[in-house]
Amino acid sequence: MTKFLFVTDLDNTFVGLREEDDKALEELSKYLQEHQKYGTKIVYATGRSPTLYQELKESKKLLKPDALVLAVGTEIYLDGSNKPDSEWAKKLSDGWNRDVVVEIARDFSKLEPQQESEQRPFKVSFFIEEEAAITVIPQLDSEFRRRGLTVKLIYSGGEDLDIIPHDSDKGQAVQFLRQKWQFLPEQTVVCGDSGNDIALFAAGTWGIIVGNARSELLQWHQENVFDYHYRAKRYCAGGILEGLKHFGFL
């Protein structure tokens, strides 16, 4: 079997809510587990914190990955370790001032802080309604720039706003792992459904957009059409299986 790097978002991509999604996940997991024996690496890239990842892992009995990319790409965990990779953390620390980010965001009343577990060393997260986000996010970005902060604002799912270091996101975290493990772009497959997955698809690798993808990812896809991206018809794990077959990995 040819080894490859498999990277997937979790919620509404690898994992769905319907019974048929669970059946497809079981089939996909068996396929991936077999390929792991021949050098394939599995990476879960999610916006979830370690706490929320563990909850999902236990409820869905997820296949053990070779690496976790958590908190929208700001934390990397290798080989089952419960400590974030220090090399990646050092890279993100340059120019990042979490206290000032929190201070500035506090002045925007439309921003509702997410639960404490989702506030991470390199991530500050809020809820904001889609209608308000249209005006608030540009204003917030402008204020960060005025204060000399180079941060990245990622809006996804019509409600989640994550503020992270400029040099981080899911895509850059995966590039870090790809280089570490020496996988070429053509040996890499990424899968996603929402705005915080756009960075994965911007990395020049094979990409599978599941059939239930959110509007922000679909809009990006329409504006950035590439032969190495596939928009599946099926939802979640079923869409991933469809995409892997399309690209010849299955």
PDB file of C-alpha atoms in Angstrom:
ATOM      1  CA  MET A   1       0.000   0.000   0.000  1.00  0.00           C
ATOM      2  CA  THR A   2       1.193   3.509  -0.808  1.00  0.00           C
ATOM      3  CA  LYS A   3       1.617   5.618   2.316  1.00  0.00           C
ATOM      4  CA  PHE A   4       0.127   9.102   2.486  1.00  0.00           C
ATOM      5  CA  LEU A   5      -0.611  11.863   4.989  1.00  0.00           C
ATOM      6  CA  PHE A   6      -4.308  12.011   5.842  1.00  0.00           C
ATOM      7  CA  VAL A   7      -5.535  15.204   7.528  1.00  0.00           C
ATOM      8  CA  THR A   8      -9.129  15.805   8.536  1.00  0.00           C
ATOM      9  CA  ASP A   9     -11.255  18.225  10.479  1.00  0.00           C
ATOM     10  CA  LEU A  10     -13.492  16.436  12.992  1.00  0.00           C
ATOM     11  CA  ASP A  11     -16.919  18.014  13.538  1.00  0.00           C
ATOM     12  CA  ASN A  12     -19.179  17.684  10.490  1.00  0.00           C
ATOM     13  CA  THR A  13     -16.271  16.314   8.445  1.00  0.00           C
ATOM     14  CA  PHE A  14     -14.800  13.112   9.887  1.00  0.00           C
ATOM     15  CA  VAL A  15     -17.649  12.871  12.401  1.00  0.00           C
ATOM     16  CA  GLY A  16     -21.324  13.539  11.718  1.00  0.00           C
ATOM     17  CA  LEU A  17     -24.592  13.394  13.636  1.00  0.00           C
ATOM     18  CA  ARG A  18     -26.572  10.858  11.598  1.00  0.00           C
ATOM     19  CA  GLU A  19     -26.569   7.075  11.845  1.00  0.00           C
ATOM     20  CA  GLU A  20     -25.334   6.805   8.252  1.00  0.00           C
ATOM     21  CA  ASP A  21     -22.421   9.115   9.160  1.00  0.00           C
ATOM     22  CA  ASP A  22     -21.447   6.701  11.947  1.00  0.00           C
ATOM     23  CA  LYS A  23     -21.522   3.760   9.535  1.00  0.00           C
ATOM     24  CA  ALA A  24     -19.342   5.624   7.036  1.00  0.00           C
ATOM     25  CA  LEU A  25     -16.952   6.605   9.854  1.00  0.00           C
ATOM     26  CA  GLU A  26     -16.583   2.962  10.840  1.00  0.00           C
ATOM     27  CA  GLU A  27     -15.766   2.000   7.243  1.00  0.00           C
ATOM     28  CA  LEU A  28     -13.317   4.887   6.825  1.00  0.00           C
ATOM     29  CA  SER A  29     -11.591   4.132  10.145  1.00  0.00           C
ATOM     30  CA  LYS A  30     -11.002   0.495   9.171  1.00  0.00           C
ATOM     31  CA  TYR A  31      -9.467   1.623   5.887  1.00  0.00           C
ATOM     32  CA  LEU A  32      -7.190   4.160   7.595  1.00  0.00           C
ATOM     33  CA  GLN A  33      -6.141   1.758  10.328  1.00  0.00           C
ATOM     34  CA  GLU A  34      -5.023  -0.749   7.702  1.00  0.00           C
ATOM     35  CA  HIS A  35      -3.026   1.937   5.884  1.00  0.00           C
ATOM     36  CA  GLN A  36      -1.363   3.046   9.121  1.00  0.00           C
ATOM     37  CA  LYS A  37       0.454  -0.297   9.146  1.00  0.00           C
ATOM     38  CA  TYR A  38       2.190   0.743   5.904  1.00  0.00           C
ATOM     39  CA  GLY A  39       3.330   4.219   6.918  1.00  0.00           C
ATOM     40  CA  THR A  40       0.229   6.353   6.410  1.00  0.00           C
ATOM     41  CA  LYS A  41      -0.007   9.126   9.012  1.00  0.00           C
ATOM     42  CA  ILE A  42      -3.348  10.298  10.411  1.00  0.00           C
ATOM     43  CA  VAL A  43      -3.840  13.851  11.687  1.00  0.00           C
ATOM     44  CA  TYR A  44      -6.966  15.334  13.231  1.00  0.00           C
ATOM     45  CA  ALA A  45      -7.037  19.104  12.682  1.00  0.00           C
ATOM     46  CA  THR A  46      -9.809  20.703  14.705  1.00  0.00           C
ATOM     47  CA  GLY A  47     -10.845  23.902  16.401  1.00  0.00           C
ATOM     48  CA  ARG A  48     -11.532  21.904  19.568  1.00  0.00           C
ATOM     49  CA  SER A  49      -9.450  22.292  22.701  1.00  0.00           C
ATOM     50  CA  PRO A  50      -7.854  19.204  24.322  1.00  0.00           C
ATOM     51  CA  THR A  51     -10.858  19.017  26.683  1.00  0.00           C
ATOM     52  CA  LEU A  52     -13.481  18.977  23.933  1.00  0.00           C
ATOM     53  CA  TYR A  53     -11.357  16.660  21.780  1.00  0.00           C
ATOM     54  CA  GLN A  54     -11.267  14.067  24.571  1.00  0.00           C
ATOM     55  CA  GLU A  55     -15.049  14.244  24.868  1.00  0.00           C
ATOM     56  CA  LEU A  56     -15.494  13.548  21.159  1.00  0.00           C
ATOM     57  CA  LYS A  57     -12.791  10.874  21.140  1.00  0.00           C
ATOM     58  CA  GLU A  58     -14.594   8.926  23.851  1.00  0.00           C
ATOM     59  CA  SER A  59     -18.121   9.377  22.505  1.00  0.00           C
ATOM     60  CA  LYS A  60     -17.202   8.343  18.944  1.00  0.00           C
ATOM     61  CA  LYS A  61     -14.337   5.944  19.819  1.00  0.00           C
ATOM     62  CA  LEU A  62     -12.055   7.704  17.359  1.00  0.00           C
ATOM     63  CA  LEU A  63      -9.117   5.940  15.757  1.00  0.00           C
ATOM     64  CA  LYS A  64      -5.841   6.944  17.441  1.00  0.00           C
ATOM     65  CA  PRO A  65      -4.090   9.568  15.265  1.00  0.00           C
ATOM     66  CA  ASP A  66      -0.359  10.096  14.763  1.00  0.00           C
ATOM     67  CA  ALA A  67      -0.776  13.788  15.585  1.00  0.00           C
ATOM     68  CA  LEU A  68      -3.397  16.212  16.801  1.00  0.00           C
ATOM     69  CA  VAL A  69      -3.673  19.771  15.527  1.00  0.00           C
ATOM     70  CA  LEU A  70      -5.943  21.435  18.083  1.00  0.00           C
ATOM     71  CA  ALA A  71      -7.278  24.915  18.815  1.00  0.00           C
ATOM     72  CA  VAL A  72      -7.426  25.956  15.127  1.00  0.00           C
ATOM     73  CA  GLY A  73      -3.806  25.025  14.463  1.00  0.00           C
ATOM     74  CA  THR A  74      -2.240  26.703  17.494  1.00  0.00           C
ATOM     75  CA  GLU A  75      -1.349  23.459  19.309  1.00  0.00           C
ATOM     76  CA  ILE A  76       0.279  20.291  17.964  1.00  0.00           C
ATOM     77  CA  TYR A  77       0.422  17.031  19.919  1.00  0.00           C
ATOM     78  CA  LEU A  78       2.596  14.209  18.597  1.00  0.00           C
ATOM     79  CA  ASP A  79       2.346  10.446  19.151  1.00  0.00           C
ATOM     80  CA  GLY A  80      -0.242  10.580  21.927  1.00  0.00           C
ATOM     81  CA  SER A  81       1.639  13.123  24.052  1.00  0.00           C
ATOM     82  CA  ASN A  82      -0.454  15.334  26.338  1.00  0.00           C
ATOM     83  CA  LYS A  83       2.048  18.189  26.020  1.00  0.00           C
ATOM     84  CA  PRO A  84       2.000  20.603  23.052  1.00  0.00           C
ATOM     85  CA  ASP A  85       4.984  20.446  20.721  1.00  0.00           C
ATOM     86  CA  SER A  86       7.513  22.986  22.026  1.00  0.00           C
ATOM     87  CA  GLU A  87       9.014  23.759  18.617  1.00  0.00           C
ATOM     88  CA  TRP A  88       5.618  24.824  17.234  1.00  0.00           C
ATOM     89  CA  ALA A  89       4.800  26.814  20.376  1.00  0.00           C
ATOM     90  CA  LYS A  90       8.096  28.694  20.135  1.00  0.00           C
ATOM     91  CA  LYS A  91       7.358  29.602  16.515  1.00  0.00           C
ATOM     92  CA  LEU A  92       3.962  31.057  17.475  1.00  0.00           C
ATOM     93  CA  SER A  93       5.163  33.043  20.468  1.00  0.00           C
ATOM     94  CA  ASP A  94       7.008  35.656  18.380  1.00  0.00           C
ATOM     95  CA  GLY A  95       4.906  38.821  18.254  1.00  0.00           C
ATOM     96  CA  TRP A  96       1.952  37.315  20.120  1.00  0.00           C
ATOM     97  CA  ASN A  97       0.559  39.257  23.090  1.00  0.00           C
ATOM     98  CA  ARG A  98      -2.534  37.516  24.416  1.00  0.00           C
ATOM     99  CA  ASP A  99      -3.263  40.086  27.121  1.00  0.00           C
ATOM    100  CA  VAL A 100      -3.466  42.932  24.608  1.00  0.00           C
ATOM    101  CA  VAL A 101      -5.695  40.846  22.306  1.00  0.00           C
ATOM    102  CA  VAL A 102      -8.123  40.265  25.171  1.00  0.00           C
ATOM    103  CA  GLU A 103      -7.984  43.944  26.168  1.00  0.00           C
ATOM    104  CA  ILE A 104      -8.858  45.164  22.671  1.00  0.00           C
ATOM    105  CA  ALA A 105     -11.608  42.599  22.122  1.00  0.00           C
ATOM    106  CA  ARG A 106     -13.255  43.595  25.412  1.00  0.00           C
ATOM    107  CA  ASP A 107     -14.324  46.894  23.831  1.00  0.00           C
ATOM    108  CA  PHE A 108     -16.522  45.106  21.274  1.00  0.00           C
ATOM    109  CA  SER A 109     -19.849  44.315  22.960  1.00  0.00           C
ATOM    110  CA  LYS A 110     -21.066  42.005  20.178  1.00  0.00           C
ATOM    111  CA  LEU A 111     -18.304  39.523  21.019  1.00  0.00           C
ATOM    112  CA  GLU A 112     -19.386  36.849  23.496  1.00  0.00           C
ATOM    113  CA  PRO A 113     -16.451  34.899  25.005  1.00  0.00           C
ATOM    114  CA  GLN A 114     -16.570  31.149  24.487  1.00  0.00           C
ATOM    115  CA  GLN A 115     -16.247  28.770  27.443  1.00  0.00           C
ATOM    116  CA  GLU A 116     -13.019  28.796  29.425  1.00  0.00           C
ATOM    117  CA  SER A 117     -11.804  25.482  27.999  1.00  0.00           C
ATOM    118  CA  GLU A 118     -11.662  27.085  24.527  1.00  0.00           C
ATOM    119  CA  GLN A 119      -9.474  30.004  25.625  1.00  0.00           C
ATOM    120  CA  ARG A 120      -5.968  28.754  24.901  1.00  0.00           C
ATOM    121  CA  PRO A 121      -2.431  30.199  25.202  1.00  0.00           C
ATOM    122  CA  PHE A 122      -2.383  31.065  21.495  1.00  0.00           C
ATOM    123  CA  LYS A 123      -6.125  31.391  20.873  1.00  0.00           C
ATOM    124  CA  VAL A 124      -8.821  33.793  22.064  1.00  0.00           C
ATOM    125  CA  SER A 125     -12.316  32.694  21.013  1.00  0.00           C
ATOM    126  CA  PHE A 126     -15.721  34.332  20.814  1.00  0.00           C
ATOM    127  CA  PHE A 127     -19.234  33.802  19.549  1.00  0.00           C
ATOM    128  CA  ILE A 128     -20.643  36.468  17.250  1.00  0.00           C
ATOM    129  CA  GLU A 129     -23.762  36.400  15.090  1.00  0.00           C
ATOM    130  CA  GLU A 130     -23.182  36.388  11.347  1.00  0.00           C
ATOM    131  CA  GLU A 131     -24.974  39.684  10.751  1.00  0.00           C
ATOM    132  CA  ALA A 132     -22.867  41.511  13.364  1.00  0.00           C
ATOM    133  CA  ALA A 133     -19.663  39.828  12.191  1.00  0.00           C
ATOM    134  CA  ILE A 134     -19.832  41.601   8.831  1.00  0.00           C
ATOM    135  CA  THR A 135     -19.048  44.948  10.447  1.00  0.00           C
ATOM    136  CA  VAL A 136     -17.382  43.981  13.738  1.00  0.00           C
ATOM    137  CA  ILE A 137     -14.594  41.790  12.349  1.00  0.00           C
ATOM    138  CA  PRO A 138     -13.153  44.476  10.001  1.00  0.00           C
ATOM    139  CA  GLN A 139     -13.324  47.015  12.840  1.00  0.00           C
ATOM    140  CA  LEU A 140     -11.587  44.628  15.200  1.00  0.00           C
ATOM    141  CA  ASP A 141      -8.910  43.844  12.634  1.00  0.00           C
ATOM    142  CA  SER A 142      -8.328  47.554  12.065  1.00  0.00           C
ATOM    143  CA  GLU A 143      -7.895  48.158  15.795  1.00  0.00           C
ATOM    144  CA  PHE A 144      -5.362  45.331  16.072  1.00  0.00           C
ATOM    145  CA  ARG A 145      -3.376  46.847  13.222  1.00  0.00           C
ATOM    146  CA  ARG A 146      -3.550  50.295  14.814  1.00  0.00           C
ATOM    147  CA  ARG A 147      -2.090  48.828  17.989  1.00  0.00           C
ATOM    148  CA  GLY A 148       0.707  47.115  16.044  1.00  0.00           C
ATOM    149  CA  LEU A 149      -0.519  43.543  16.495  1.00  0.00           C
ATOM    150  CA  THR A 150      -0.277  41.123  13.574  1.00  0.00           C
ATOM    151  CA  VAL A 151      -2.920  38.541  14.379  1.00  0.00           C
ATOM    152  CA  LYS A 152      -5.239  36.357  12.324  1.00  0.00           C
ATOM    153  CA  LEU A 153      -9.032  36.418  12.663  1.00  0.00           C
ATOM    154  CA  ILE A 154     -10.790  33.230  11.575  1.00  0.00           C
ATOM    155  CA  TYR A 155     -14.590  33.172  11.353  1.00  0.00           C
ATOM    156  CA  SER A 156     -16.405  29.896  10.780  1.00  0.00           C
ATOM    157  CA  GLY A 157     -19.717  28.151  11.213  1.00  0.00           C
ATOM    158  CA  GLY A 158     -21.634  31.412  11.228  1.00  0.00           C
ATOM    159  CA  GLU A 159     -20.802  32.028  14.881  1.00  0.00           C
ATOM    160  CA  ASP A 160     -17.197  31.183  15.885  1.00  0.00           C
ATOM    161  CA  LEU A 161     -14.470  33.817  15.848  1.00  0.00           C
ATOM    162  CA  ASP A 162     -10.931  32.743  16.733  1.00  0.00           C
ATOM    163  CA  ILE A 163      -8.069  35.201  17.153  1.00  0.00           C
ATOM    164  CA  ILE A 164      -4.686  33.531  16.788  1.00  0.00           C
ATOM    165  CA  PRO A 165      -1.051  34.415  15.978  1.00  0.00           C
ATOM    166  CA  HIS A 166      -0.522  35.579  12.407  1.00  0.00           C
ATOM    167  CA  ASP A 167       1.793  32.663  11.577  1.00  0.00           C
ATOM    168  CA  SER A 168      -0.615  29.953  12.689  1.00  0.00           C
ATOM    169  CA  ASP A 169      -3.673  28.134  11.397  1.00  0.00           C
ATOM    170  CA  LYS A 170      -4.544  24.558  10.498  1.00  0.00           C
ATOM    171  CA  GLY A 171      -2.771  24.781   7.148  1.00  0.00           C
ATOM    172  CA  GLN A 172       0.533  26.014   8.538  1.00  0.00           C
ATOM    173  CA  ALA A 173       0.431  23.415  11.313  1.00  0.00           C
ATOM    174  CA  VAL A 174      -0.025  20.686   8.706  1.00  0.00           C
ATOM    175  CA  GLN A 175       2.829  22.125   6.620  1.00  0.00           C
ATOM    176  CA  PHE A 176       4.993  21.845   9.748  1.00  0.00           C
ATOM    177  CA  LEU A 177       4.058  18.163  10.130  1.00  0.00           C
ATOM    178  CA  ARG A 178       4.378  17.434   6.422  1.00  0.00           C
ATOM    179  CA  GLN A 179       7.931  18.712   6.406  1.00  0.00           C
ATOM    180  CA  LYS A 180       8.726  16.942   9.669  1.00  0.00           C
ATOM    181  CA  TRP A 181       7.536  13.614   8.275  1.00  0.00           C
ATOM    182  CA  GLN A 182       8.756  14.322   4.710  1.00  0.00           C
ATOM    183  CA  PHE A 183       5.492  13.950   2.822  1.00  0.00           C
ATOM    184  CA  LEU A 184       5.145  15.698  -0.544  1.00  0.00           C
ATOM    185  CA  PRO A 185       2.001  17.727  -1.344  1.00  0.00           C
ATOM    186  CA  GLU A 186       0.864  14.993  -3.747  1.00  0.00           C
ATOM    187  CA  GLN A 187       1.133  12.480  -0.876  1.00  0.00           C
ATOM    188  CA  THR A 188      -1.188  14.554   1.320  1.00  0.00           C
ATOM    189  CA  VAL A 189      -5.000  14.615   1.527  1.00  0.00           C
ATOM    190  CA  VAL A 190      -6.898  17.194   3.585  1.00  0.00           C
ATOM    191  CA  CYS A 191     -10.621  17.186   4.410  1.00  0.00           C
ATOM    192  CA  GLY A 192     -12.896  19.899   5.793  1.00  0.00           C
ATOM    193  CA  ASP A 193     -16.284  21.577   5.913  1.00  0.00           C
ATOM    194  CA  SER A 194     -15.991  25.158   7.229  1.00  0.00           C
ATOM    195  CA  GLY A 195     -14.133  28.464   7.280  1.00  0.00           C
ATOM    196  CA  ASN A 196     -11.394  27.397   9.643  1.00  0.00           C
ATOM    197  CA  ASP A 197     -10.504  24.630   7.147  1.00  0.00           C
ATOM    198  CA  ILE A 198      -9.779  27.062   4.301  1.00  0.00           C
ATOM    199  CA  ALA A 199      -6.115  27.211   5.356  1.00  0.00           C
ATOM    200  CA  LEU A 200      -5.890  23.436   4.828  1.00  0.00           C
ATOM    201  CA  PHE A 201      -7.088  23.743   1.235  1.00  0.00           C
ATOM    202  CA  ALA A 202      -4.809  26.692   0.516  1.00  0.00           C
ATOM    203  CA  ALA A 203      -1.732  24.514   1.064  1.00  0.00           C
ATOM    204  CA  GLY A 204      -1.630  22.980  -2.448  1.00  0.00           C
ATOM    205  CA  THR A 205      -2.432  19.367  -1.487  1.00  0.00           C
ATOM    206  CA  TRP A 206      -5.268  17.033  -2.467  1.00  0.00           C
ATOM    207  CA  GLY A 207      -8.438  18.314  -0.809  1.00  0.00           C
ATOM    208  CA  ILE A 208     -11.869  16.843  -0.103  1.00  0.00           C
ATOM    209  CA  ILE A 209     -14.739  19.234   0.636  1.00  0.00           C
ATOM    210  CA  VAL A 210     -17.550  17.186   2.161  1.00  0.00           C
ATOM    211  CA  GLY A 211     -21.089  17.451   0.812  1.00  0.00           C
ATOM    212  CA  ASN A 212     -22.385  19.263   3.898  1.00  0.00           C
ATOM    213  CA  ALA A 213     -19.746  22.043   3.723  1.00  0.00           C
ATOM    214  CA  ARG A 214     -20.590  25.476   5.116  1.00  0.00           C
ATOM    215  CA  SER A 215     -21.196  28.502   2.924  1.00  0.00           C
ATOM    216  CA  GLU A 216     -17.877  30.218   3.767  1.00  0.00           C
ATOM    217  CA  LEU A 217     -15.838  27.251   2.503  1.00  0.00           C
ATOM    218  CA  LEU A 218     -18.030  26.811  -0.575  1.00  0.00           C
ATOM    219  CA  GLN A 219     -17.631  30.467  -1.463  1.00  0.00           C
ATOM    220  CA  TRP A 220     -13.846  30.175  -1.150  1.00  0.00           C
ATOM    221  CA  HIS A 221     -13.930  27.048  -3.312  1.00  0.00           C
ATOM    222  CA  GLN A 222     -15.930  28.832  -6.029  1.00  0.00           C
ATOM    223  CA  GLU A 223     -13.340  31.606  -6.084  1.00  0.00           C
ATOM    224  CA  ASN A 224     -10.379  29.186  -5.994  1.00  0.00           C
ATOM    225  CA  VAL A 225     -11.125  26.288  -8.324  1.00  0.00           C
ATOM    226  CA  PHE A 226      -8.305  23.719  -8.524  1.00  0.00           C
ATOM    227  CA  ASP A 227      -8.200  20.249 -10.083  1.00  0.00           C
ATOM    228  CA  TYR A 228      -6.716  18.836  -6.890  1.00  0.00           C
ATOM    229  CA  HIS A 229      -9.800  19.780  -4.840  1.00  0.00           C
ATOM    230  CA  TYR A 230     -12.889  17.581  -4.906  1.00  0.00           C
ATOM    231  CA  ARG A 231     -16.357  18.576  -3.706  1.00  0.00           C
ATOM    232  CA  ALA A 232     -18.089  15.437  -2.533  1.00  0.00           C
ATOM    233  CA  LYS A 233     -21.797  14.772  -2.751  1.00  0.00           C
ATOM    234  CA  ARG A 234     -21.999  12.608   0.370  1.00  0.00           C
ATOM    235  CA  TYR A 235     -21.811  14.051   3.874  1.00  0.00           C
ATOM    236  CA  CYS A 236     -19.002  13.747   6.434  1.00  0.00           C
ATOM    237  CA  ALA A 237     -17.060  10.438   6.431  1.00  0.00           C
ATOM    238  CA  GLY A 238     -19.098   9.274   3.434  1.00  0.00           C
ATOM    239  CA  GLY A 239     -17.851  12.295   1.507  1.00  0.00           C
ATOM    240  CA  ILE A 240     -14.271  11.531   2.510  1.00  0.00           C
ATOM    241  CA  LEU A 241     -14.616   7.961   1.239  1.00  0.00           C
ATOM    242  CA  GLU A 242     -16.043   9.349  -2.006  1.00  0.00           C
ATOM    243  CA  GLY A 243     -13.107  11.763  -2.339  1.00  0.00           C
ATOM    244  CA  LEU A 244     -10.444   9.155  -1.559  1.00  0.00           C
ATOM    245  CA  LYS A 245     -11.931   6.968  -4.290  1.00  0.00           C
ATOM    246  CA  HIS A 246     -11.957   9.904  -6.708  1.00  0.00           C
ATOM    247  CA  PHE A 247      -8.249  10.597  -6.108  1.00  0.00           C
ATOM    248  CA  GLY A 248      -7.310   6.907  -6.352  1.00  0.00           C
ATOM    249  CA  PHE A 249      -6.398   6.351  -2.707  1.00  0.00           C
ATOM    250  CA  LEU A 250      -9.296   3.917  -2.255  1.00  0.00           C
TER     251      LEU A 250
END
